[in-house]
C-alpha positions as a printed Julia matrix, in Angstrom:
384×3 Matrix{Float64}:
 134.34  106.87  105.47
 130.65  105.88  105.21
 129.2   103.16  107.43
 126.28  100.88  106.58
 124.43   98.16  108.54
 125.3    94.61  107.51
 124.55   91.04  108.52
 126.94   88.49  109.98
 127.72   86.87  106.6
 129.51   89.99  105.3
 133.31   90.07  105.57
 136.39   92.18  104.84
 136.94   92.88  101.16
 133.44   92.0   100.01
 132.25   94.05   97.09
 129.06   96.04   97.54
 126.45   97.45   95.19
 125.9   100.73   97.0
 122.41  101.56   95.63
 120.91   98.24   96.76
 123.28   97.08   99.52
 123.72   93.69   97.84
 127.02   91.88   98.49
 129.26   91.21   95.47
 132.41   89.17   94.84
 135.67   90.04   96.58
 137.96   92.04   94.26
 140.77   92.9    96.66
 143.71   91.44   98.5
 144.78   93.12  101.72
 147.08   92.88  104.71
 145.73   91.89  108.13
 143.11   94.27  109.59
 144.14   96.44  112.52
 142.14   98.11  115.28
 141.57  101.8   114.58
 139.4   102.76  117.57
 139.91  100.77  120.78
 137.3   100.35  123.49
 133.68   99.28  123.67
 130.59  101.47  123.89
 127.07  100.54  124.99
 124.02  102.72  124.42
 120.53  102.03  125.78
 118.02  104.66  124.71
 114.37  105.13  123.83
 113.04  107.72  121.37
 109.51  108.76  120.46
 108.78  108.2   116.75
 106.25  110.44  114.99
 106.99  109.45  111.39
 108.99  106.86  109.49
 111.63  109.38  108.4
 112.56  109.73  112.08
 112.77  105.94  112.36
 115.18  105.59  109.42
 117.32  108.37  110.91
 117.54  106.59  114.28
 118.27  103.28  112.54
 120.94  105.11  110.52
 119.83  103.78  107.15
 118.85  105.62  103.98
 115.22  105.82  102.87
 115.61  103.49   99.87
 116.14  100.49  102.14
 112.6   100.86  103.51
 111.17   99.86  100.12
 110.08   96.24   99.77
 112.41   94.52   97.33
 115.38   96.84   97.97
 117.83   94.97  100.16
 120.49   96.06  102.59
 121.78   92.59  103.15
 118.85   91.71  105.41
 120.12   93.87  108.28
 118.08   94.29  111.46
 117.77   97.99  110.66
 116.33   97.45  107.18
 113.98   94.76  108.51
 112.59   97.06  111.22
 112.23   99.97  108.8
 110.31   97.83  106.29
 108.05   96.39  109.0
 106.88   99.52  110.82
 104.2   101.89  109.53
 103.72  105.04  111.6
 100.25  106.58  111.68
  99.36  109.9   113.27
  97.15  108.42  115.98
  99.18  105.64  117.59
 102.25  106.4   119.7
 105.59  104.74  118.95
 108.75  104.37  120.99
 111.95  102.8   119.64
 114.09  101.22  122.37
 117.67  100.62  121.2
 120.52   98.7   122.77
 123.67   99.2   120.7
 126.96   97.58  121.66
 129.98   98.62  119.6
 133.33   96.84  119.81
 136.66   98.16  118.45
 136.65   98.92  114.73
 139.04   97.1   112.42
 140.3    98.31  109.06
 142.17   96.34  106.37
 145.66   97.47  105.48
 147.13   98.01  102.01
 144.01   97.12   99.96
 144.8    96.26   96.34
 143.04   94.66   93.39
 143.35   90.93   92.89
 145.02   90.03   89.58
 141.8    88.57   88.15
 139.81   91.69   89.09
 142.46   93.93   87.55
 142.43   91.85   84.37
 138.63   92.09   84.13
 138.77   95.86   84.5
 141.37   96.19   81.74
 139.79   93.73   79.34
 136.05   94.21   79.89
 135.75   97.73   81.27
 134.28   99.38   84.31
 130.63   98.34   83.75
 131.55   94.64   83.75
 133.76   95.15   86.81
 130.89   96.77   88.73
 128.47   93.99   87.82
 130.9    91.45   89.28
 132.42   93.35   92.2
 130.13   96.32   92.89
 131.14   99.98   93.06
 132.34   99.84   96.7
 134.12   97.39   98.97
 134.13   96.67  102.69
 137.33   98.22  104.03
 136.47   97.87  107.69
 134.08   96.11  110.04
 132.54   97.22  113.31
 131.66   94.15  115.4
 129.1    94.22  118.19
 125.35   93.98  118.19
 122.16   96.0   117.82
 118.81   95.26  119.47
 115.6    97.14  118.62
 112.23   97.04  120.34
 109.38   99.0   118.75
 106.76   99.76  121.4
 103.4   100.59  119.81
 100.7   102.15  121.98
  97.32  102.07  120.22
  96.31  105.55  121.29
  93.16  107.02  119.78
  93.05  110.59  121.05
  95.35  113.52  121.75
  94.91  112.93  125.48
  95.99  109.29  125.16
  98.94  110.31  123.0
 100.14  112.73  125.67
  99.85  110.0   128.29
 101.74  107.47  126.16
 104.52  109.89  125.24
 105.0   110.75  128.88
 105.28  107.05  129.75
 107.75  106.36  126.94
 109.89  109.45  127.56
 112.53  107.89  129.76
 116.25  108.48  130.07
 118.34  105.45  130.97
 121.47  106.09  132.99
 124.95  104.65  132.54
 123.73  101.29  133.87
 121.27  100.89  131.02
 118.21   98.76  131.73
 119.14   97.33  135.12
 118.04   97.62  138.75
 115.82  100.62  139.46
 115.78  101.69  135.81
 114.2    98.42  134.73
 111.63   98.5   137.54
 110.62  102.1   136.83
 110.39  101.61  133.06
 108.38   98.42  133.52
 105.97  100.23  135.84
 105.5   103.01  133.27
 104.57  100.57  130.5
 102.4    98.47  132.82
 100.42  101.53  133.92
 100.07  102.62  130.3
  98.63   99.18  129.49
  95.87   99.65  132.04
  94.01  101.83  129.52
  95.77  101.39  126.17
  96.71   98.34  124.09
 100.52   98.14  123.85
 102.35   95.81  121.45
 106.11   95.21  121.3
 108.05   94.04  118.24
 111.77   93.25  118.4
 114.63   92.6   115.98
 118.34   92.2   116.61
 121.54   91.85  114.59
 122.2    88.24  113.7
 118.47   87.49  113.51
 116.42   86.84  110.4
 112.95   87.58  109.06
 110.42   90.15  110.23
 110.46   91.57  113.77
 108.81   89.22  116.28
 106.21   90.12  118.9
 107.2    89.74  122.57
 105.6    90.48  125.9
 107.01   93.2   128.14
 109.08   91.03  130.47
 110.56   89.0   127.61
 111.67   92.21  125.91
 113.15   93.65  129.13
 115.05   90.41  129.77
 116.52   90.5   126.27
 117.54   94.15  126.46
 119.12   93.65  129.88
 121.15   90.59  128.83
 122.04   91.83  125.35
 125.38   93.58  126.18
 126.8    90.47  127.87
 125.65   88.28  124.97
 127.41   90.59  122.52
 130.56   90.57  124.66
 130.71   86.8   124.34
 129.64   86.54  120.7
 129.9    89.8   118.72
 128.84   89.79  115.07
 129.65   92.14  112.2
 127.03   94.85  112.61
 128.3    97.71  110.45
 130.69   97.98  107.54
 133.06  100.81  106.73
 132.78  101.11  102.95
 134.94  102.84  100.36
 134.75  103.48   96.64
 137.4   101.48   94.81
 138.88  104.5    93.06
 139.24  106.39   96.36
 141.37  103.74   98.09
 142.97  101.61   95.38
 145.22  102.38   92.43
 143.05  101.36   89.49
 144.41  100.29   86.11
 142.29  102.89   84.35
 140.43  106.0    85.53
 136.8   105.81   86.58
 134.67  106.32   83.44
 131.84  108.78   83.11
 129.21  106.03   83.35
 130.0   105.7    87.07
 127.81  108.77   87.51
 124.86  106.48   86.77
 125.46  104.73   90.12
 125.28  108.01   91.97
 122.09  108.98   90.15
 120.7   105.52   90.91
 121.26  106.05   94.64
 119.7   109.52   94.51
 116.59  108.36   92.64
 116.14  105.33   94.91
 116.41  107.54   97.99
 113.84  109.94   96.57
 111.54  107.01   95.86
 112.18  105.74   99.39
 111.31  109.12  100.92
 107.99  109.17   99.04
 107.41  105.51   99.89
 107.64  105.87  103.67
 105.62  109.1   103.59
 102.84  107.39  101.64
 103.02  104.28  103.81
 102.54  106.36  106.97
  99.68  108.28  105.35
  98.08  104.99  104.31
  98.18  103.75  107.91
  96.59  107.0   109.11
  93.85  106.82  106.45
  93.01  103.25  107.44
  92.59  104.38  111.03
  90.34  107.28  109.95
  88.14  105.05  107.8
  87.72  102.53  110.62
  86.93  105.18  113.26
  85.24  107.91  111.23
  82.48  108.64  113.78
  84.94  109.26  116.62
  86.62  112.35  115.21
  85.96  115.84  116.52
  85.17  117.24  113.08
  82.47  114.62  112.38
  80.82  114.18  115.79
  77.52  115.84  114.84
  77.1   114.27  111.39
  74.31  111.81  110.64
  74.94  108.48  108.91
  74.75  110.02  105.43
  77.25  112.73  106.36
  79.63  110.2   107.9
  79.45  108.03  104.8
  80.26  111.0   102.58
  83.36  111.76  104.65
  84.36  108.11  104.71
  84.13  107.87  100.91
  86.51  110.86  100.53
  89.15  109.13  102.63
  88.58  105.75  100.99
  89.1   107.28   97.54
  92.42  108.8    98.58
  93.38  105.52  100.26
  92.95  103.77   96.9
  95.27  106.32   95.27
  97.84  105.84   98.03
  97.86  102.07   97.58
  98.38  102.53   93.84
 101.22  105.01   94.51
 102.96  102.63   96.9
 102.73   99.8    94.4
 104.05  102.05   91.62
 107.02  103.16   93.73
 107.93   99.59   94.64
 107.88   98.56   90.98
 109.83  101.66   89.9
 112.42  101.05   92.62
 112.94   97.44   91.57
 113.33   98.51   87.93
 115.81  101.22   88.92
 117.76   98.79   91.13
 118.08   96.32   88.26
 119.04   98.89   85.61
 120.49  102.3    86.48
 119.48  103.65   83.04
 115.79  103.18   83.94
 115.68  105.27   87.13
 112.78  107.72   86.94
 111.48  110.25   89.45
 107.95  109.89   90.82
 105.09  112.26   91.63
 102.34  110.8    93.84
  98.71  111.08   92.77
  97.41  110.94   96.37
  95.79  114.18   97.56
  97.15  114.06  101.14
  93.88  115.15  102.73
  93.92  116.98  106.04
  93.56  114.34  108.73
  90.9   114.79  111.47
  91.64  114.74  115.2
  90.26  113.13  118.33
  90.78  115.48  121.24
  89.48  113.09  123.82
  87.37  115.74  125.53
  83.79  115.42  124.3
  81.54  112.55  123.32
  79.96  111.83  119.97
  76.17  111.94  119.64
  76.17  108.16  119.3
  78.23  107.78  122.48
  75.83  110.09  124.34
  72.86  108.07  123.08
  74.52  104.82  124.16
  75.25  106.2   127.62
  71.68  107.49  127.99
  70.36  104.08  126.96
  72.59  102.39  129.53
  71.45  104.79  132.26
  67.8   104.21  131.32
  68.28  100.44  131.53
  69.97  100.77  134.91
  67.15  103.03  136.14
  64.47  100.57  134.99
  66.31   97.66  136.63
  66.5    99.63  139.88
  62.77  100.41  139.77
  62.02   96.74  139.13
  64.05   95.67  142.2
  62.4    98.3   144.39
  58.91   97.18  143.38
  59.5    93.55  144.41
């Protein structure tokens, strides 16, 4: 049975609109939930992120929930996915602490009399508007904590250094003792030369991810399992289609296929959305640092401006595409009959690189000027 991230206000039996993740009214009665998988698991792990599609995979959410305006109940996973843009030049590491308690599943789910009456009298479309096309059959309590570590690398050499620092395997003890000290030292050394920012979000929280310093984040990750042990929250729901688990008064009509198409179109829009959002972030970096790239090192001001204009023009198209997708997704979410596929107008230009080996002409000139000033100052001191 599928699982989806949820927030603490979701409960057994809640209806769910599967394309948008919005909670609906409760259509079912059920017998007391029972544990179906005993035991608790704790995972502490960090992964290097190179693009947003990898982030959504690690967060275990579908692409459509990365689009602004498409909800998944305000889960920590959807919040982090909406917040982070991954460009090709910075280096990203997602630190996860996931604590999973025993799963519980309702027994003998059945339609409430009023829900059954609505289905008979008003039809499937009215039923879905009120109760959704799925319901929460089980809940996985526990907690999830995410820390996105962003190293503002600007060259291939810096990227290699940052990835080496962030590539760490935590043992069975998670982030404690020697593991904490070693990981802290890695990030501290990385910060000697590169700006590093940390954003965190956890289940049970609200709003956008918040920025923390290194020690605050490490403290939270280290204490998170014990906090969850004392106060677990619903973190994931086990969802089922009504017709798969409940005897319905009438068969599922053909118009239920619209829900499936709605999910497919929204996911396609989401895939394009996060791809364009990442590309936008990369273009912004290129435009701001145009003179630093290997391919443009020997260009004069006119040549640099010509290259900058090319990237700026595509950036404008990307921004329009992102806005169009967001509007199309909201329209599709509100009305499954208005779900349309999308083709971006952005050109997806080849992005330049900064190898980190050689200097630009401007950098050479600046260094020569500095050396000349130092030489003249030394001559002045010697002559006095």
